[in-house]
Structure formats: structure tokens, C-alpha cells
Short mmCIF file of C-alpha atoms in Angstrom, two decimals:
data_model
loop_
_atom_site.label_atom_id
_atom_site.label_comp_id
_atom_site.label_asym_id
_atom_site.label_seq_id
_atom_site.Cartn_x
_atom_site.Cartn_y
_atom_site.Cartn_z
CA MET A 1 45.83 70.77 58.81
CA PRO A 2 46.39 74.34 56.09
CA SER A 3 50.02 74.13 54.37
CA ARG A 4 51.97 77.17 53.71
CA CYS A 5 50.48 77.56 49.84
CA ASP A 6 46.94 77.65 51.13
CA ASN A 7 48.15 81.12 52.51
CA ALA A 8 49.59 82.63 49.56
CA PRO A 9 46.47 84.87 48.71
CA ALA A 10 46.62 86.61 52.19
CA ALA A 11 50.31 87.05 52.27
CA ALA A 12 49.24 88.87 48.29
CA ALA A 13 46.79 90.51 49.73
CA MET A 14 49.03 92.08 52.67
CA GLY A 15 51.38 93.91 49.90
CA GLU A 16 54.99 93.82 49.52
CA TYR A 17 55.41 97.01 51.80
CA GLU A 18 53.98 94.48 55.09
CA ILE A 19 56.20 91.46 54.08
CA GLU A 20 59.52 93.87 54.37
CA ARG A 21 58.25 95.12 57.50
CA ARG A 22 57.89 91.30 58.79
CA VAL A 23 60.80 90.20 57.09
CA GLU A 24 62.89 93.13 59.33
CA ARG A 25 61.65 92.40 62.83
CA THR A 26 61.85 88.43 61.74
CA MET A 27 65.13 89.72 61.11
CA ASN A 28 66.23 92.14 63.92
CA MET A 29 64.80 89.21 67.02
CA ARG A 30 67.29 87.67 65.09
CA ASN A 31 70.33 89.25 65.66
CA ARG A 32 68.76 90.28 68.98
CA ASN A 33 69.57 86.50 70.25
CA ILE A 34 72.76 86.28 68.56
CA GLN A 35 75.60 87.34 71.38
CA ARG A 36 78.30 89.34 69.85
CA LEU A 37 81.45 88.26 72.27
CA PRO A 38 83.02 91.55 73.58
CA ARG A 39 86.12 93.34 71.90
CA ALA A 40 88.76 91.45 74.35
CA ALA A 41 90.39 93.47 76.15
CA GLY A 42 93.86 93.54 76.68
CA PHE A 43 97.74 93.76 74.17
CA SER A 44 99.25 92.39 71.57
CA LEU A 45 102.45 90.17 71.59
CA ILE A 46 104.25 92.83 69.47
CA GLU A 47 103.31 95.52 72.37
CA MET A 48 104.49 93.31 75.00
CA LEU A 49 107.99 91.97 73.29
CA ALA A 50 108.17 96.17 73.07
CA VAL A 51 107.68 96.36 76.96
CA ILE A 52 109.76 93.74 77.48
CA VAL A 53 112.36 95.12 75.68
CA LEU A 54 112.11 98.44 76.87
CA ILE A 55 112.24 97.16 80.69
CA GLY A 56 115.69 94.96 80.12
CA ILE A 57 117.35 97.78 78.22
CA VAL A 58 116.26 99.97 81.24
CA ALA A 59 117.25 97.39 83.95
CA GLY A 60 121.12 96.84 82.30
CA ILE A 61 121.81 100.86 82.79
CA VAL A 62 120.81 100.04 86.72
CA VAL A 63 122.58 97.67 87.67
CA GLN A 64 125.96 98.67 85.80
CA GLN A 65 125.00 101.53 87.69
CA VAL A 66 125.02 100.10 90.71
CA GLY A 67 127.51 97.93 90.50
CA LYS A 68 129.66 101.25 89.89
CA ASN A 69 128.07 102.53 93.21
CA VAL A 70 129.04 99.50 95.28
CA ASP A 71 132.64 99.18 94.07
CA LYS A 72 132.81 103.13 95.15
CA GLY A 73 131.30 102.56 98.32
CA LYS A 74 133.39 99.54 99.18
CA TRP A 75 136.90 101.35 98.51
CA GLY A 76 135.51 104.31 101.28
CA ALA A 77 134.96 101.25 103.40
CA GLY A 78 138.18 100.14 103.04
CA LYS A 79 140.00 103.47 103.76
CA ALA A 80 137.64 103.73 106.64
CA ALA A 81 138.84 100.51 107.45
CA VAL A 82 142.31 101.37 107.10
CA GLY A 83 141.78 104.19 109.87
CA ARG A 84 139.35 101.85 111.70
CA LEU A 85 142.33 99.35 112.67
CA ALA A 86 144.91 101.81 113.31
CA GLY A 87 143.46 102.03 115.75
CA ASP A 88 143.76 98.71 116.70
CA ILE A 89 147.71 98.59 116.21
CA ASP A 90 147.99 102.27 118.41
CA SER A 91 145.80 100.42 121.82
CA TYR A 92 148.00 97.25 120.72
CA ALA A 93 151.37 99.48 121.05
CA LEU A 94 149.89 101.41 123.96
CA ASP A 95 149.28 97.92 125.84
CA ASN A 96 153.01 96.90 124.20
CA GLY A 97 154.86 99.28 124.18
CA SER A 98 155.47 98.93 120.43
CA PRO A 99 153.47 97.93 117.41
CA PRO A 100 153.38 94.24 116.18
CA SER A 101 155.21 92.65 114.56
CA ARG A 102 152.61 91.24 112.64
CA LEU A 103 148.88 92.51 111.54
CA GLU A 104 147.85 88.64 112.56
CA ASP A 105 149.22 89.59 116.83
CA LEU A 106 146.27 91.71 116.47
CA VAL A 107 143.83 88.48 116.49
CA ALA A 108 145.89 86.06 118.38
CA LYS A 109 148.26 86.48 121.41
CA PRO A 110 151.84 86.87 120.00
CA GLY A 111 154.71 84.48 122.46
CA ASN A 112 157.02 87.45 122.89
CA SER A 113 154.19 89.70 124.48
CA SER A 114 153.42 89.86 127.52
CA ASN A 115 151.45 92.67 128.71
CA TRP A 116 148.25 91.52 125.75
CA GLN A 117 144.97 93.26 126.35
CA GLY A 118 143.10 91.37 122.99
CA PRO A 119 141.95 90.16 120.53
CA TYR A 120 142.56 93.80 119.21
CA ALA A 121 140.70 93.16 115.98
CA LYS A 122 138.72 90.62 114.36
CA GLU A 123 139.59 88.18 112.21
CA SER A 124 137.81 89.92 109.41
CA ASP A 125 139.07 92.90 109.77
CA LEU A 126 142.39 92.40 108.31
CA LYS A 127 140.98 91.71 105.26
CA ASP A 128 139.65 95.11 102.97
CA PRO A 129 136.06 94.76 101.50
CA PHE A 130 137.41 93.58 98.17
CA GLY A 131 138.80 90.27 100.02
CA HIS A 132 142.13 91.02 99.81
CA ALA A 133 144.90 90.89 102.67
CA PHE A 134 145.60 95.01 104.71
CA GLN A 135 149.86 95.34 103.11
CA TYR A 136 151.98 96.46 106.54
CA LYS A 137 155.49 96.87 107.63
CA ALA A 138 156.17 97.86 111.34
CA PRO A 139 158.37 100.33 111.64
CA GLY A 140 157.09 101.81 108.90
CA GLU A 141 158.44 104.46 106.13
CA HIS A 142 155.78 107.13 107.53
CA GLY A 143 155.30 106.56 110.95
CA ASP A 144 155.70 103.82 113.71
CA PHE A 145 153.67 101.65 111.52
CA ASP A 146 151.82 101.47 107.09
CA ILE A 147 148.29 100.29 106.83
CA VAL A 148 148.23 100.22 103.24
CA PHE A 149 144.66 99.04 101.82
CA LEU A 150 145.51 98.83 97.96
CA GLY A 151 142.18 98.98 96.02
CA LYS A 152 140.04 96.71 94.28
CA ASP A 153 142.55 95.59 92.27
CA GLY A 154 144.76 94.19 94.77
CA GLN A 155 147.68 95.93 93.12
CA ALA A 156 150.14 99.21 94.16
CA GLY A 157 148.84 102.15 92.72
CA GLY A 158 145.75 102.41 90.33
CA ASP A 159 142.84 105.01 89.80
CA GLY A 160 139.59 105.89 91.11
CA VAL A 161 138.75 102.54 93.33
CA ASN A 162 141.81 101.18 92.49
CA ALA A 163 143.60 103.80 94.04
CA ASP A 164 146.10 102.64 96.88
CA TYR A 165 145.00 104.59 100.64
CA GLY A 166 147.75 104.39 103.69
CA ASN A 167 147.33 105.64 106.72
CA TRP A 168 149.71 108.83 106.47
CA GLN A 169 146.61 109.58 103.80
#
């Protein structure tokens, strides 16, 4: 079996150019066999954090605006509930000759009523959308009866969603 040293005279005869070409081919073949990992596609941690912060800011603004609109919607519903409750009281007055002495008489028959055809309202109708009881007075200062919706704060007076609304307005 010939040793590597036996090929030395043949290598010298090939010339330097031929040796360089063989070395290049060998290196190219090795490089072809090495598989390169593709560059990972995706986002860096900094990019993801920036997006999360921006989403949080936008969500905070949206929640704040929706909260304001919910209160406005509840105030409008309270205003409509005053009108509906006034209609229920009118129905009671038509059947019994006068408005009830208290709002609970719309739900359950009072002891002094002989022609009660109710219930004229549900128990839940006696509270405003914010969970406060409507203020009721019979006889009223503005008519046979007064119903007052006190707004979000449940206190007399106020502006915006805290404003009061009466059935005479």
C-alpha cells in the first residue's frame, strides 16, 4: 500500500495551480455540506414590548371614552324611565281616581284601593339606571304628582350625568 509520501513527486509535478484548484474544490464541497440555519423570522423583544405598551395606551383611552358614554346612556335611560313611570301612575290614577300615595302602590295593591287593576309596574321600574330610588311626591308641586330622577350621584342638583330630571320638564 503506498504511503502519502509516495505521492509527493506526483504532487510536485501537478504544479501549484492545480493544487490550489483541488483545495478550492474540496473547500467548496465542504461548504455545500454545511447547512446554514435560515435567519429566524419574527419580532425582537423590544418590538413586542413597544406594541404591547401602545395597545395598553389605546385600550386605556377607549375604556375612558366608553365609560363616559355609558353614563350618558344611563342618564338618558333614567329620563325615559321617568316618562314611563309617569304613564304607569296615570294608569293607576285612571283606575283608582287619584295617583298613588307612594310608588310601591304600583307594584302591590294598597289596602285602601278598591279598583286596583295592577301591577302597574315592576319592582325594578322603581329604581333608576344608577340604582337609586326615584323621588316621588303626591300631590306634586308641578302637577298631580312629581317624579324626580336625581342622576348618577343620587343627590339633588348637579350638572351633566349628575343633573336632575323631573316629569314636568
